[in-house]
Short mmCIF file of C-alpha atoms and ligand atoms in Angstrom, two decimals:
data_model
loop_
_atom_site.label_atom_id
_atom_site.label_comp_id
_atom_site.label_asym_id
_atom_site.label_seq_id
_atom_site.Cartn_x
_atom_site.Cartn_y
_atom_site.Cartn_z
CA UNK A 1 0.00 0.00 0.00
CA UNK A 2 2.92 2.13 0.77
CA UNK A 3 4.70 1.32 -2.13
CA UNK A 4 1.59 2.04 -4.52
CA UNK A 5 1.02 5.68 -2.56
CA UNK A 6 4.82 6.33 -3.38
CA UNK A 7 4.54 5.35 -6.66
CA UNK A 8 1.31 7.65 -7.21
CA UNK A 9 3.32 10.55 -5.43
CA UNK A 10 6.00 9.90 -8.21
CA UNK A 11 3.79 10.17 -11.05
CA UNK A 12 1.90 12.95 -10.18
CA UNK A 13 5.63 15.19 -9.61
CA UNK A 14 7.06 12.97 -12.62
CA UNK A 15 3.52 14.59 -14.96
CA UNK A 16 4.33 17.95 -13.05
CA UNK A 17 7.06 18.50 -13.82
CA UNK A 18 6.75 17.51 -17.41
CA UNK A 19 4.34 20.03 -17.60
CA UNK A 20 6.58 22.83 -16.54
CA UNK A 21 8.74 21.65 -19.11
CA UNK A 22 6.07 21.96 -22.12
CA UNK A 23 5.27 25.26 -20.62
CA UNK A 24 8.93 26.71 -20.75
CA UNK A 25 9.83 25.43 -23.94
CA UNK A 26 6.78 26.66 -25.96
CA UNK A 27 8.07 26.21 -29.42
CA UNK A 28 7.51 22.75 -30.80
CA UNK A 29 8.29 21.21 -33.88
CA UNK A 30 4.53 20.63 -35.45
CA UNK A 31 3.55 23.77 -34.91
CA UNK A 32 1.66 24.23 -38.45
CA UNK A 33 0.73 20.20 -38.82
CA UNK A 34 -2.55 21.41 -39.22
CA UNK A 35 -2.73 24.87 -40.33
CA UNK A 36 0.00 24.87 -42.61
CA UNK A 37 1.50 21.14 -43.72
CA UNK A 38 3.18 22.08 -46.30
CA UNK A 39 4.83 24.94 -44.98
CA UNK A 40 8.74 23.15 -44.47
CA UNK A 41 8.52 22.11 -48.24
CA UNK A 42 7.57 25.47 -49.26
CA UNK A 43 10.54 27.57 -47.57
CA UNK A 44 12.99 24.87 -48.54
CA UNK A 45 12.08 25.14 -52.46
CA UNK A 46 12.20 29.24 -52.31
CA UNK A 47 15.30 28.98 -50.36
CA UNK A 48 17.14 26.33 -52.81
CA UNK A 49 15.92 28.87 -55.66
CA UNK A 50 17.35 32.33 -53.50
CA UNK A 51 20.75 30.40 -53.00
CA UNK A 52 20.87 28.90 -56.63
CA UNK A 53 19.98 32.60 -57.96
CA UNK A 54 23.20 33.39 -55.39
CA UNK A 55 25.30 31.35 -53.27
CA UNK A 56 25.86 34.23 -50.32
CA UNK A 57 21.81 34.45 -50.21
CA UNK A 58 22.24 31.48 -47.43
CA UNK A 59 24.67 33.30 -45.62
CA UNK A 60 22.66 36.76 -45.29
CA UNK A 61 19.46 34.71 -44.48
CA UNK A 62 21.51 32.80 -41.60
CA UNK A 63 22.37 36.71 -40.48
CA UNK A 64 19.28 37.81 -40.43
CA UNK A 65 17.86 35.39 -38.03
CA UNK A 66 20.92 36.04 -35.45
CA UNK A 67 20.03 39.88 -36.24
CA UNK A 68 16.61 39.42 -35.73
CA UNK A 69 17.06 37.02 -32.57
CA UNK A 70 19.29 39.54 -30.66
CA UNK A 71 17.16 42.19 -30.63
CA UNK A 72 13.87 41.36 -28.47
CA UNK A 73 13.67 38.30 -29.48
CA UNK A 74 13.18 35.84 -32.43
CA UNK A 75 10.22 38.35 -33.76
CA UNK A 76 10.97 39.25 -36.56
CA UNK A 77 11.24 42.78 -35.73
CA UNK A 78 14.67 43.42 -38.14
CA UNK A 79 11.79 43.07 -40.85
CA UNK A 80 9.56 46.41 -40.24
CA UNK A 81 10.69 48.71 -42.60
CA UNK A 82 10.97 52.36 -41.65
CA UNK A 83 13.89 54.82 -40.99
CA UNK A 84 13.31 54.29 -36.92
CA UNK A 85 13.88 50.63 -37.13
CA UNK A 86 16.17 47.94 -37.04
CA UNK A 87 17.37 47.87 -40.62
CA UNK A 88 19.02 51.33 -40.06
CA UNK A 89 20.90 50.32 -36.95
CA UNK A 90 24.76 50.01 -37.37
CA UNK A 91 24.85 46.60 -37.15
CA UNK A 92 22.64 46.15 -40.40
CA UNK A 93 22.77 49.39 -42.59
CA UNK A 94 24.63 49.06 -45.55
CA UNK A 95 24.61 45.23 -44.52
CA UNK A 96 21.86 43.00 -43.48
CA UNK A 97 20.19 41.56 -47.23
CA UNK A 98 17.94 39.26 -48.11
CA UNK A 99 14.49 41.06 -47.17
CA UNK A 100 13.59 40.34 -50.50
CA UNK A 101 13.97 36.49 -50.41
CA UNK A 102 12.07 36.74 -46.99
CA UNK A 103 9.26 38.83 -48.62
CA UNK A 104 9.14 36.02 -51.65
CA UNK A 105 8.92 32.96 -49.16
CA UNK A 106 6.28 34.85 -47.55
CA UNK A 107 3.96 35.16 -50.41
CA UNK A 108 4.57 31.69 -51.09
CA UNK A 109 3.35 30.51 -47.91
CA UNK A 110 0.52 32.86 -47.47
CA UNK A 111 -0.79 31.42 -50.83
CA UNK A 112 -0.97 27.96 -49.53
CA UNK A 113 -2.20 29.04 -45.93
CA UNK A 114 -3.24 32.65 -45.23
CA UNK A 115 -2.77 34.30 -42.14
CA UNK A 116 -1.27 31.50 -40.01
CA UNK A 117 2.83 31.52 -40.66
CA UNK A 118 4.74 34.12 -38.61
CA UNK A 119 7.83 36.14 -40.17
CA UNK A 120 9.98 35.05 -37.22
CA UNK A 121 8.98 31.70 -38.01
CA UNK A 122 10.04 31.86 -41.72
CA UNK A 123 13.69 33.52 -40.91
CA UNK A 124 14.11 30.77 -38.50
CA UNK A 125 12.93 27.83 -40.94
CA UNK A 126 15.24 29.89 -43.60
CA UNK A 127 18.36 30.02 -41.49
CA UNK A 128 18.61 25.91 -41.18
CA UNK A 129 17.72 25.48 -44.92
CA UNK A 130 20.47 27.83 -46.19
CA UNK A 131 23.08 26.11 -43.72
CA UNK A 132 21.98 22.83 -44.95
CA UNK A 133 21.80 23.51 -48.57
CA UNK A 134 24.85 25.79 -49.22
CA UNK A 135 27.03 22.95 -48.84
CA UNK A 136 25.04 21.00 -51.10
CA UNK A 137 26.80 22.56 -54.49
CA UNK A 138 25.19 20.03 -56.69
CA UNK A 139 21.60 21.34 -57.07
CA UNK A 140 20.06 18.31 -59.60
CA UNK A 141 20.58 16.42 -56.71
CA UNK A 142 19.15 18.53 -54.34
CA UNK A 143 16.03 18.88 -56.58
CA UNK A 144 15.80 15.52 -56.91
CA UNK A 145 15.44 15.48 -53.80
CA UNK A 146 18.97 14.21 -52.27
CA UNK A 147 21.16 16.28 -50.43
CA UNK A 148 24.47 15.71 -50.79
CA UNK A 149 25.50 18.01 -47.88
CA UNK A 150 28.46 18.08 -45.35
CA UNK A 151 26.10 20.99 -43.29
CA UNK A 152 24.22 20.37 -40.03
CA UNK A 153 20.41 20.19 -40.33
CA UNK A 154 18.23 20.51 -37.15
CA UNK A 155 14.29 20.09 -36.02
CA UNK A 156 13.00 23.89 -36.08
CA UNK A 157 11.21 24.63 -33.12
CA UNK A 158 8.01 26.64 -34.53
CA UNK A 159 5.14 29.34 -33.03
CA UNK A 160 6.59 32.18 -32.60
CA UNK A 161 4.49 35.18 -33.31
CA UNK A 162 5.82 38.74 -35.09
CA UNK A 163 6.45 41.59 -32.94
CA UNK A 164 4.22 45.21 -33.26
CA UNK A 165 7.76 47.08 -32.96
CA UNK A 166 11.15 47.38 -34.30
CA UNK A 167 14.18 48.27 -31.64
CA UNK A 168 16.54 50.40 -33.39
CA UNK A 169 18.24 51.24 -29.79
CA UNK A 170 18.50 47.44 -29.12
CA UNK A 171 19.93 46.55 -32.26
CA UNK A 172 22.79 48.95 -31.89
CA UNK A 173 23.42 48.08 -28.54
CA UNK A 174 22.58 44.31 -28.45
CA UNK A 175 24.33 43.08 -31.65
CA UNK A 176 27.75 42.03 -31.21
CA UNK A 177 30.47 44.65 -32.80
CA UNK A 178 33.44 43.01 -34.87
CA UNK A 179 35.61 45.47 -33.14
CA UNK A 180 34.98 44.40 -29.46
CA UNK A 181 37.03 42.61 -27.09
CA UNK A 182 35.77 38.90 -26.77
CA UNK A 183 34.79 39.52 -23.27
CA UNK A 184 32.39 42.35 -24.68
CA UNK A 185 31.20 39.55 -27.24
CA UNK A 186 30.71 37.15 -24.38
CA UNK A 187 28.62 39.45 -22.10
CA UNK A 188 26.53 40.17 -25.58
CA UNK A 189 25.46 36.65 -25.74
CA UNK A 190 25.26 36.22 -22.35
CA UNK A 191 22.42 38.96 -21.93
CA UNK A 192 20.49 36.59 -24.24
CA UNK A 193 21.06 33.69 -22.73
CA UNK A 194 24.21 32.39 -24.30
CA UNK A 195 27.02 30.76 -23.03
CA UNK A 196 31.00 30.63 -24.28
CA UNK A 197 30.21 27.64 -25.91
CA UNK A 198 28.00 28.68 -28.03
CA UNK A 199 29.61 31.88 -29.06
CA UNK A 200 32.73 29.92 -30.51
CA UNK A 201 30.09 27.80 -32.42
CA UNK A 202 27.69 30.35 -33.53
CA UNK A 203 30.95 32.24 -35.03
CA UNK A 204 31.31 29.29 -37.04
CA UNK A 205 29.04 30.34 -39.25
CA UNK A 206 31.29 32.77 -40.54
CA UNK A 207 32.46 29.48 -42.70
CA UNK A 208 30.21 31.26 -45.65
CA UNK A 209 29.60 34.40 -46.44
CA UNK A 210 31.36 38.41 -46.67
CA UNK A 211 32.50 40.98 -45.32
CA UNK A 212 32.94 44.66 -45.90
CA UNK A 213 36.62 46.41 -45.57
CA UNK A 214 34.70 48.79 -43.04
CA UNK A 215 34.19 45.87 -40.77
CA UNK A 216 38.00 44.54 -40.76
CA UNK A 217 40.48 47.47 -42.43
CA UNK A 218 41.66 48.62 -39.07
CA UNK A 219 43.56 45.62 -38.46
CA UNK A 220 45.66 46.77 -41.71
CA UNK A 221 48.55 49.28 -42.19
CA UNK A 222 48.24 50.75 -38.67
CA UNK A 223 45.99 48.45 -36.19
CA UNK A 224 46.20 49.72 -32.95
CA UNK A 225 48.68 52.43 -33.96
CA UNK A 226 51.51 49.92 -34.38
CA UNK A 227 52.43 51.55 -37.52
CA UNK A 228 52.19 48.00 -39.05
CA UNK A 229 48.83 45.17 -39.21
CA UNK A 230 47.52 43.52 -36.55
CA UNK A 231 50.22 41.19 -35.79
CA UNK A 232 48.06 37.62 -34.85
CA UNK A 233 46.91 38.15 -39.07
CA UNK A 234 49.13 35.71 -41.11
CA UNK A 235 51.32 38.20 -43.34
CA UNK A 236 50.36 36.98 -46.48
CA UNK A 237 46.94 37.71 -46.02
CA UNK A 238 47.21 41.17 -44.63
CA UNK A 239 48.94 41.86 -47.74
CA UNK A 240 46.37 40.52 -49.71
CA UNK A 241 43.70 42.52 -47.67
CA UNK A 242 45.81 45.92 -47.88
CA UNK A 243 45.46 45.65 -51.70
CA UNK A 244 41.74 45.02 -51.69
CA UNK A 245 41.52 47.12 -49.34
CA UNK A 246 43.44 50.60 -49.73
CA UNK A 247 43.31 53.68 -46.97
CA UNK A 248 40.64 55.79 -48.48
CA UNK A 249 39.54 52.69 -50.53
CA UNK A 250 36.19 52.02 -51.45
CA UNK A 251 35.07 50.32 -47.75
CA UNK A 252 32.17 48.56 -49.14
CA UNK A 253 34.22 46.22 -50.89
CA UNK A 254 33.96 42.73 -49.83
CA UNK A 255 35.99 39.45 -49.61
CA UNK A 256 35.19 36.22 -48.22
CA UNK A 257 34.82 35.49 -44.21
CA UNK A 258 36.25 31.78 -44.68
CA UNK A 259 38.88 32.60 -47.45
CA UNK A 260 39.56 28.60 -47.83
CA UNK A 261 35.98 27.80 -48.47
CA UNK A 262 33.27 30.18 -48.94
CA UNK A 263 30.43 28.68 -49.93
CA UNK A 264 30.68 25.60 -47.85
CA UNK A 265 29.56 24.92 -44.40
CA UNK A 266 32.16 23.46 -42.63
CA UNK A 267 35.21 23.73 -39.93
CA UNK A 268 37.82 25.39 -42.34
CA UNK A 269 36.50 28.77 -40.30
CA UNK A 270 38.08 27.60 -37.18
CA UNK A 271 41.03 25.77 -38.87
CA UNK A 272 41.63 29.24 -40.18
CA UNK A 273 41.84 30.90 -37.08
CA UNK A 274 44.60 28.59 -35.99
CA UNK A 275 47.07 29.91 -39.29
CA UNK A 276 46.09 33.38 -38.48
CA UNK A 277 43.56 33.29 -41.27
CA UNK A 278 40.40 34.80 -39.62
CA UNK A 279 39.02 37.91 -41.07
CA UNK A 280 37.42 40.21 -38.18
CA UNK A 281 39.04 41.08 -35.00
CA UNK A 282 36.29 39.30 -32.98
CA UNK A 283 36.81 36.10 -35.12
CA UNK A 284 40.97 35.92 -34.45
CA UNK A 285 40.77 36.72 -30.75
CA UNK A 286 38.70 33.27 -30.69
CA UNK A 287 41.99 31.62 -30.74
CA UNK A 288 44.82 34.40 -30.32
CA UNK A 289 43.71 36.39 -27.19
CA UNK A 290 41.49 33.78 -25.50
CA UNK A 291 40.48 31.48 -22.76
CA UNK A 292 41.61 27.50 -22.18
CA UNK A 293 38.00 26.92 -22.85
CA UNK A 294 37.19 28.88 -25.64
CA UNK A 295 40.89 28.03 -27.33
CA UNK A 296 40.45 24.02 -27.00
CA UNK A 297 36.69 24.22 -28.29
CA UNK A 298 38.43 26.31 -31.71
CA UNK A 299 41.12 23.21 -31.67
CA UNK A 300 38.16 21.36 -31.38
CA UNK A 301 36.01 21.98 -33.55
CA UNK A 302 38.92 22.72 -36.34
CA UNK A 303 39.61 18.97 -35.73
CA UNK A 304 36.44 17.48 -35.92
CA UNK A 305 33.62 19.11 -37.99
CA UNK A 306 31.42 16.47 -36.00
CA UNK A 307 31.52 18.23 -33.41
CA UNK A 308 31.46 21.50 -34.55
CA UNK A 309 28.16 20.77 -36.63
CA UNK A 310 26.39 19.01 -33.33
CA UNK A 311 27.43 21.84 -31.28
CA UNK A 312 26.06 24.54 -34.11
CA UNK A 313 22.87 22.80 -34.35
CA UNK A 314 22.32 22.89 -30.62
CA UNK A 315 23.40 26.64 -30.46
CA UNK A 316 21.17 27.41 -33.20
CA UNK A 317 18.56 26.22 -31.56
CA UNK A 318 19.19 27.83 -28.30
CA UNK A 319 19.45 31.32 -30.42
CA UNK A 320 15.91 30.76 -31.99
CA UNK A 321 14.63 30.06 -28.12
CA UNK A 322 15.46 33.68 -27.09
CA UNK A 323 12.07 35.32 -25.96
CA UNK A 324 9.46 34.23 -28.79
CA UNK A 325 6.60 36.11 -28.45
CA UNK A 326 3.82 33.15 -27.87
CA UNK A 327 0.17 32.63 -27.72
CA UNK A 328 -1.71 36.03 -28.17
CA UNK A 329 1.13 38.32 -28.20
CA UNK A 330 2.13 40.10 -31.28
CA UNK A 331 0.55 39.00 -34.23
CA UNK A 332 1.29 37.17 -37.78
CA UNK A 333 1.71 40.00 -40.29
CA UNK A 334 0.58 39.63 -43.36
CA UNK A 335 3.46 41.77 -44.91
CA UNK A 336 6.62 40.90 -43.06
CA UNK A 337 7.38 44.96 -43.54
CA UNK A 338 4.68 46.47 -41.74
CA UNK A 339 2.41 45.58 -39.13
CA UNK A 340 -0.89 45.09 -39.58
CA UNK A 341 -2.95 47.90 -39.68
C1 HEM B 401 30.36 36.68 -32.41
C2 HEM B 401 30.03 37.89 -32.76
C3 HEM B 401 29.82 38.30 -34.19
C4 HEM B 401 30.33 39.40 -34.78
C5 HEM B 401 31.19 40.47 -34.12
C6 HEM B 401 29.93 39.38 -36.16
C7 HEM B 401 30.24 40.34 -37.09
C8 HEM B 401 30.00 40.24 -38.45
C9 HEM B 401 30.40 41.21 -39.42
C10 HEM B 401 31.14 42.52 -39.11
C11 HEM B 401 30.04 40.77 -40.64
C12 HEM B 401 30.25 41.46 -41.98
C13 HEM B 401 29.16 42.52 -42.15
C14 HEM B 401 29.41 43.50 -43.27
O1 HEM B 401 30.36 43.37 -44.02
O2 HEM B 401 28.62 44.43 -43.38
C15 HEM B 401 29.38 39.50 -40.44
C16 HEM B 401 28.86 38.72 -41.44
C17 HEM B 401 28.22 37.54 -41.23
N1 HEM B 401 27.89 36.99 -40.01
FE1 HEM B 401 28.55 37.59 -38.21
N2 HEM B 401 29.18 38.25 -36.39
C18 HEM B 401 29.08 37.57 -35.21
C19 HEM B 401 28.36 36.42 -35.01
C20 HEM B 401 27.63 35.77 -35.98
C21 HEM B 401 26.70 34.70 -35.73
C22 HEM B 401 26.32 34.20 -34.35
C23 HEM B 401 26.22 34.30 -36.93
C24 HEM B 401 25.24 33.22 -37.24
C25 HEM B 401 25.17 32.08 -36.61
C26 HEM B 401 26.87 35.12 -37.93
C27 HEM B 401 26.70 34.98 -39.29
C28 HEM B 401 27.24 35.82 -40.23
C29 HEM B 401 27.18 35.56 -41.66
C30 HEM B 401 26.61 34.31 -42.31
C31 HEM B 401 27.78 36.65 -42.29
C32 HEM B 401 27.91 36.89 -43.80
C33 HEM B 401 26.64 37.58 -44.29
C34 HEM B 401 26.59 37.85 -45.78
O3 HEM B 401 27.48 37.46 -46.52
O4 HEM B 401 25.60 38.47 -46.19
N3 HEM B 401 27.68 36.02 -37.31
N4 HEM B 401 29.36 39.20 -39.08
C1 NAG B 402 14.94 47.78 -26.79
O1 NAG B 402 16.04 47.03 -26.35
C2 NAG B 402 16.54 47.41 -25.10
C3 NAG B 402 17.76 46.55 -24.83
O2 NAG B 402 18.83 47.05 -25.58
C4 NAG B 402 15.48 47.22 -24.03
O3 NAG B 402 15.97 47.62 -22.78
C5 NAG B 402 14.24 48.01 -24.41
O4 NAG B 402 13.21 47.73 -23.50
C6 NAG B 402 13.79 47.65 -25.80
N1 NAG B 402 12.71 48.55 -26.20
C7 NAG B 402 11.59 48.12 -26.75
C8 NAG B 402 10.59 49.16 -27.16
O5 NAG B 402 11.33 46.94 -26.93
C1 NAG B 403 43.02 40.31 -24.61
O1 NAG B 403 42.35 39.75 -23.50
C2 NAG B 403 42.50 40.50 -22.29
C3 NAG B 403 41.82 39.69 -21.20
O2 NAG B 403 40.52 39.37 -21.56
C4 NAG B 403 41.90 41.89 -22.48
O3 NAG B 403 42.07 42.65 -21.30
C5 NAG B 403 42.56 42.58 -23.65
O4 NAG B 403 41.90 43.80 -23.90
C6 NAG B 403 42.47 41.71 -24.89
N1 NAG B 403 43.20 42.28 -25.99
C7 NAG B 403 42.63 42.54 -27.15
C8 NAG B 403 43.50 43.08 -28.22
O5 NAG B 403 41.43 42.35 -27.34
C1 NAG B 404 26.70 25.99 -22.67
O1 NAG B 404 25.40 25.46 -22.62
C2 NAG B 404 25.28 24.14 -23.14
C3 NAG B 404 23.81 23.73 -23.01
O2 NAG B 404 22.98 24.67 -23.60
C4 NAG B 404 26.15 23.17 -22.39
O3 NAG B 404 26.09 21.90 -22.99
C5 NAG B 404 27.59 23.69 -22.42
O4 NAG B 404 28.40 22.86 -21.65
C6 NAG B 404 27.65 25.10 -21.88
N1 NAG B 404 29.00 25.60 -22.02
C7 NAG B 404 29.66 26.14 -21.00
C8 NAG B 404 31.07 26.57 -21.26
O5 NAG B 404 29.16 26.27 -19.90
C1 NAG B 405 49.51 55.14 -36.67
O1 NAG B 405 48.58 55.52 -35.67
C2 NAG B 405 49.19 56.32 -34.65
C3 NAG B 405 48.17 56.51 -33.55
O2 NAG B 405 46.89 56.66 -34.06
C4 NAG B 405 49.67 57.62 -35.26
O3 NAG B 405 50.27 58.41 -34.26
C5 NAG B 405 50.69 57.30 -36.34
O4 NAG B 405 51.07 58.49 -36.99
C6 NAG B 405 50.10 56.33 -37.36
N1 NAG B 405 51.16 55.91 -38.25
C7 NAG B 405 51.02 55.92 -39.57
C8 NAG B 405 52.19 55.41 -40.37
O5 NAG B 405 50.02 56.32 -40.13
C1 NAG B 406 28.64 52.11 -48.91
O1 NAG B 406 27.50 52.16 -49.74
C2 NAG B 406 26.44 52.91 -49.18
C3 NAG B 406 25.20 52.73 -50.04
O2 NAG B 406 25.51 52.65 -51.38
C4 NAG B 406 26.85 54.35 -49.04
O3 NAG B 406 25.80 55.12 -48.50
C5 NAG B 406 28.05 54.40 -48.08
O4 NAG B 406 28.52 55.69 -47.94
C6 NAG B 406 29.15 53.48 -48.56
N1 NAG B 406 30.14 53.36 -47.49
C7 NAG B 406 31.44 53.44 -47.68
C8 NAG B 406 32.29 53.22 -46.47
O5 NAG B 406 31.93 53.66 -48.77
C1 NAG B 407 41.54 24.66 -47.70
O1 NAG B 407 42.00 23.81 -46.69
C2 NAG B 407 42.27 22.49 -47.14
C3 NAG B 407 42.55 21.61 -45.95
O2 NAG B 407 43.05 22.32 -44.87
C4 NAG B 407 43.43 22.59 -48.09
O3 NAG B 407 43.77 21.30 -48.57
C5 NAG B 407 43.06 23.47 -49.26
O4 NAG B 407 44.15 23.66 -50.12
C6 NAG B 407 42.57 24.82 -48.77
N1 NAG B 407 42.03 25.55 -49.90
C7 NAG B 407 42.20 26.85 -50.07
C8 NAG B 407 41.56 27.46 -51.29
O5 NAG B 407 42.82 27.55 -49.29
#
């Protein structure tokens, strides 16, 4: 009798507790079984097209989900157009792209089901596609339906709603700067809910995509007023980077943030940083002016893109956790630009 009383006790704490758990982690997988079953084929076909049309697409879509993520919350709030919003914070003038490719997906989905797919859940559903199909350089494949990819994939956690307003203040505040220290990085992520681990993974996906001179030139000709470049930059690149990159040269020139492999998703990033080879300030210091931790998960990870990829996925997830508006907040726009009136 005893025993069956404890048992009962157990169950009832054991469904308790699972309860708080469901409760926490809102998001879930099937979010749009019902309303919207075709939505994960849809994104993945406009995104395969976007990335086909141009391989960097993937990498500015992956952006704009960590741009959108920092900044209140996945939300989409980096959408809303409008000279007091996010799009014209430092972080993301002159730089965050893809808004088109967001607006196309959207029209795509709202034609199969109207009304019911957020914006924050599209960037989110966007960001693993392009990291698992930009890998995958061998499209007839791909639209045959096999995906020849080296990238990580991951379940996207879905039902996150779109917020009424845009945070210009938070974006310039809240977005990491390429010209911080790491322990300014750190303390960025940490405010969201990020730990060291996953800001070395999460700067893995610097393995595709560009970057402006603007956003690296001071570690060339005179970083730190050495009078020479920043000395942790292999010397054969600087002086590849001070010819595409002159003093009063045209800073929105660009050049590759994984200079070994730019269009593939995989651990060459953080080999790179071991030869010198990384391309911002905030990516070197990963491995040159560093913890024991964060130096052996670079080593890591530049060892075995296994590991790296596992730890992304997880990361990425974690970053599309951070505050979702849920339930009756915010709304689903029907133009990911404005709100609804
Ligand atoms: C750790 C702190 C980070 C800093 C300081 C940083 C900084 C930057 C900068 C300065 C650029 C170039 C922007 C330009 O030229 O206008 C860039 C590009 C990029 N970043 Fe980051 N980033 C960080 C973390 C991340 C994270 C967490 C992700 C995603 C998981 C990410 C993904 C990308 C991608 C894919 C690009 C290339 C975009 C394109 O080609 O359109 N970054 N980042
Ligand atoms: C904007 O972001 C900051 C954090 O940088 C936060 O304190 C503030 O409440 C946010 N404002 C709005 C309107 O969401
Ligand atoms: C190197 O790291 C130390 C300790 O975190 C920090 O005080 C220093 O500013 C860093 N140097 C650079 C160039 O970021
Ligand atoms: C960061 O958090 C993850 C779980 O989200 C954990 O596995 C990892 O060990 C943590 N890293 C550090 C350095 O605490
Ligand atoms: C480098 O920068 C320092 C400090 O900003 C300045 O005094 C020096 O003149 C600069 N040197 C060159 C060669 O431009
Ligand atoms: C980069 O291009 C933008 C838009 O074309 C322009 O407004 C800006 O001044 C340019 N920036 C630099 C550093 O040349
Ligand atoms: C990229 O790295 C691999 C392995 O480290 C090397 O074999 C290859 O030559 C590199 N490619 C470029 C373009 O640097």
């Amino acid at each position: 009798m005893k025993k069956t009383n404890s048992f009962h006790g157990y169950c009832v704490l054991m469904t308790f507790c699972m309860l708080l758990l469901v409760a926490r982690s809102q998001l879930t997988s099937d979010f749009y079984k019902t309303t919207c079953p075709n939505l994960l084929s849809i994104v993945r076909k406009e995104v395969q097209s976007a990335i086909k049309t141009e391989m960097r697409m993937a990498a500015s879509l992956l952006r704009l989900h960590f741009h959108d993520c920092f900044v209140n919350g996945c939300d989409a709030s980096i959408l809303l157009d409008g000279s007091d919003g996010e799009k014209f914070a430092g972080p993301n003038l002159n730089s965050a792209r893809g808004f088109e490719v967001i607006d196309q997906i959207k029209s795509s989905v709202e034609s199969a089901c109207s009304g019911v797919v957020s914006c924050a859940d599209i960037l989110a559903i966007a960001a693993r596609d392009s990291v698992l199909l930009v890998s995958s350089n061998r499209f007839l494949w791909v639209d045959l339906g096999i995906i020849l990819s080296g990238g990580p994939s991951w379940k996207v956690l879905l039902g996150r709603r779109d917020a009424l307003v845009a945070n210009q203040t938070g974006a310039n505040n809240g977005l990491p700067s390429p010209f911080e220290t790491l322990d300014e990085i750190i303390n960025k992520f940490a405010n969201v809910g990020l730990n060291v681990t996953d800001v070395v993974s999460l700067s893995g996906g610097h393995t595709i995509g560009l970057a402006r001179c603007v956003t690296f030139n001071n570690r060339l000709f005179n970083f730190s007023g050495t009078g020479a470049a920043d000395s942790t930059m292999d010397t054969s690149m600087a002086s590849d980077l001070e010819n595409l990159c002159p003093v009063n040269g045209d800073g929105n020139k660009t050049t590759a943030l994984d200079r070994n492999s730019t269009d593939l998703f995989d651990n060459h990033y953080f080999q790179n940083l071991l030869n010198g080879k990384g391309l911002l300030s905030s990516d070197q210091l990963l491995f040159s002016n560093s913890t024991t931790i964060i130096k052996t998960l670079v080593q890591s990870y530049s060892a075995t893109s296994a590991l790296f990829f596992a730890d992304f996925a997880s990361s990425m997830i974690k970053m599309g956790n951070i505050t979702p508006l849920t339930g009756s907040s915010g709304q689903i726009r029907n133009n990911c630009r404005v709100v609804n009136s």
